[in-house]
Amino acid sequence: MIDNNSTNRATAGFTLIEIAVAIAILGLGLATLVALQTRYMATYETERNRTTAALAAEYILTKLENAKEVPELGGNGGDLKGLLEKEGYYEYQPDAVQPENMDDLTNWTYQLTVTSQDIPPDEDVLRRIDLNLVWDQGASDFMNFVYYIKVPKQ
C-alpha cells in the first residue's frame, strides 16, 4: 500500500521555513556584497588621491631640481592648484597626457619647507625639501615627500 501523505508531501513544493531560510541566506550574501562595494569605493578614492598627490609632488620637485637657482631657505604654503598654475602645469601641451583628476584640486593645500643640510666638514652641501600635500583635512588625507638637491660649490 502506498502512503498518500508522503507522495503529496514530495510533490507539494517548499515549506514556508525553507523559503525563509533561503531568503535569509540570499539577504546575507547581498549585504556582504554591498559592504564590499562600499569598502572598494573608499579604497579607490584614497588611492586616487594618493596618486594625484604623487604626480603633483613629482612635478613640483622636478621644477625645483631643474631651476637655475638652488631653492631659497625657508618655507611657504597655500593652495596647491595655484602653485601648479604658477609653475606652468596647466599650460596646453598637445602631445602631453594630463591626468584628469588633477583638475579637481579643491581644498588641496601644500606646505613647502627648504632647509640646509651640512655634511662635515662642508656646510650647506644639500638642500632638504619637505613637501606636505593635504586634501580633505582628514586624519589620513595627506602625504609627505622629502627630496634633496645638491648645492653647487662656488
GROMACS .gro file of C-alpha atoms in nm, residues 44-45 47-53 55 81 84 89-90 98-106 108:
model
   24
   44TYR     CA    1   3.954   5.371  -0.474
   45GLU     CA    2   3.908   5.731  -0.357
   47GLU     CA    3   4.435   5.559  -0.384
   48ARG     CA    4   4.322   5.812  -0.646
   49ASN     CA    5   4.412   6.096  -0.408
   50ARG     CA    6   4.748   5.938  -0.326
   51THR     CA    7   4.828   5.901  -0.696
   52THR     CA    8   4.727   6.262  -0.759
   53ALA     CA    9   4.948   6.375  -0.470
   55LEU     CA   10   5.202   6.327  -0.953
   81LYS     CA   11   4.621   7.428  -0.764
   84LEU     CA   12   5.068   7.421  -1.008
   89TYR     CA   13   5.138   7.265  -1.501
   90TYR     CA   14   4.815   7.359  -1.674
   98GLN     CA   15   4.743   6.514  -1.835
   99PRO     CA   16   4.571   6.313  -1.562
  100GLU     CA   17   4.205   6.416  -1.548
  101ASN     CA   18   4.187   6.421  -1.168
  102MET     CA   19   4.449   6.699  -1.148
  103ASP     CA   20   4.176   6.947  -1.242
  104ASP     CA   21   3.980   6.876  -0.923
  105LEU     CA   22   4.216   7.001  -0.651
  106THR     CA   23   3.959   7.189  -0.445
  108TRP     CA   24   4.414   7.073  -0.157
   0.00000   0.00000   0.00000
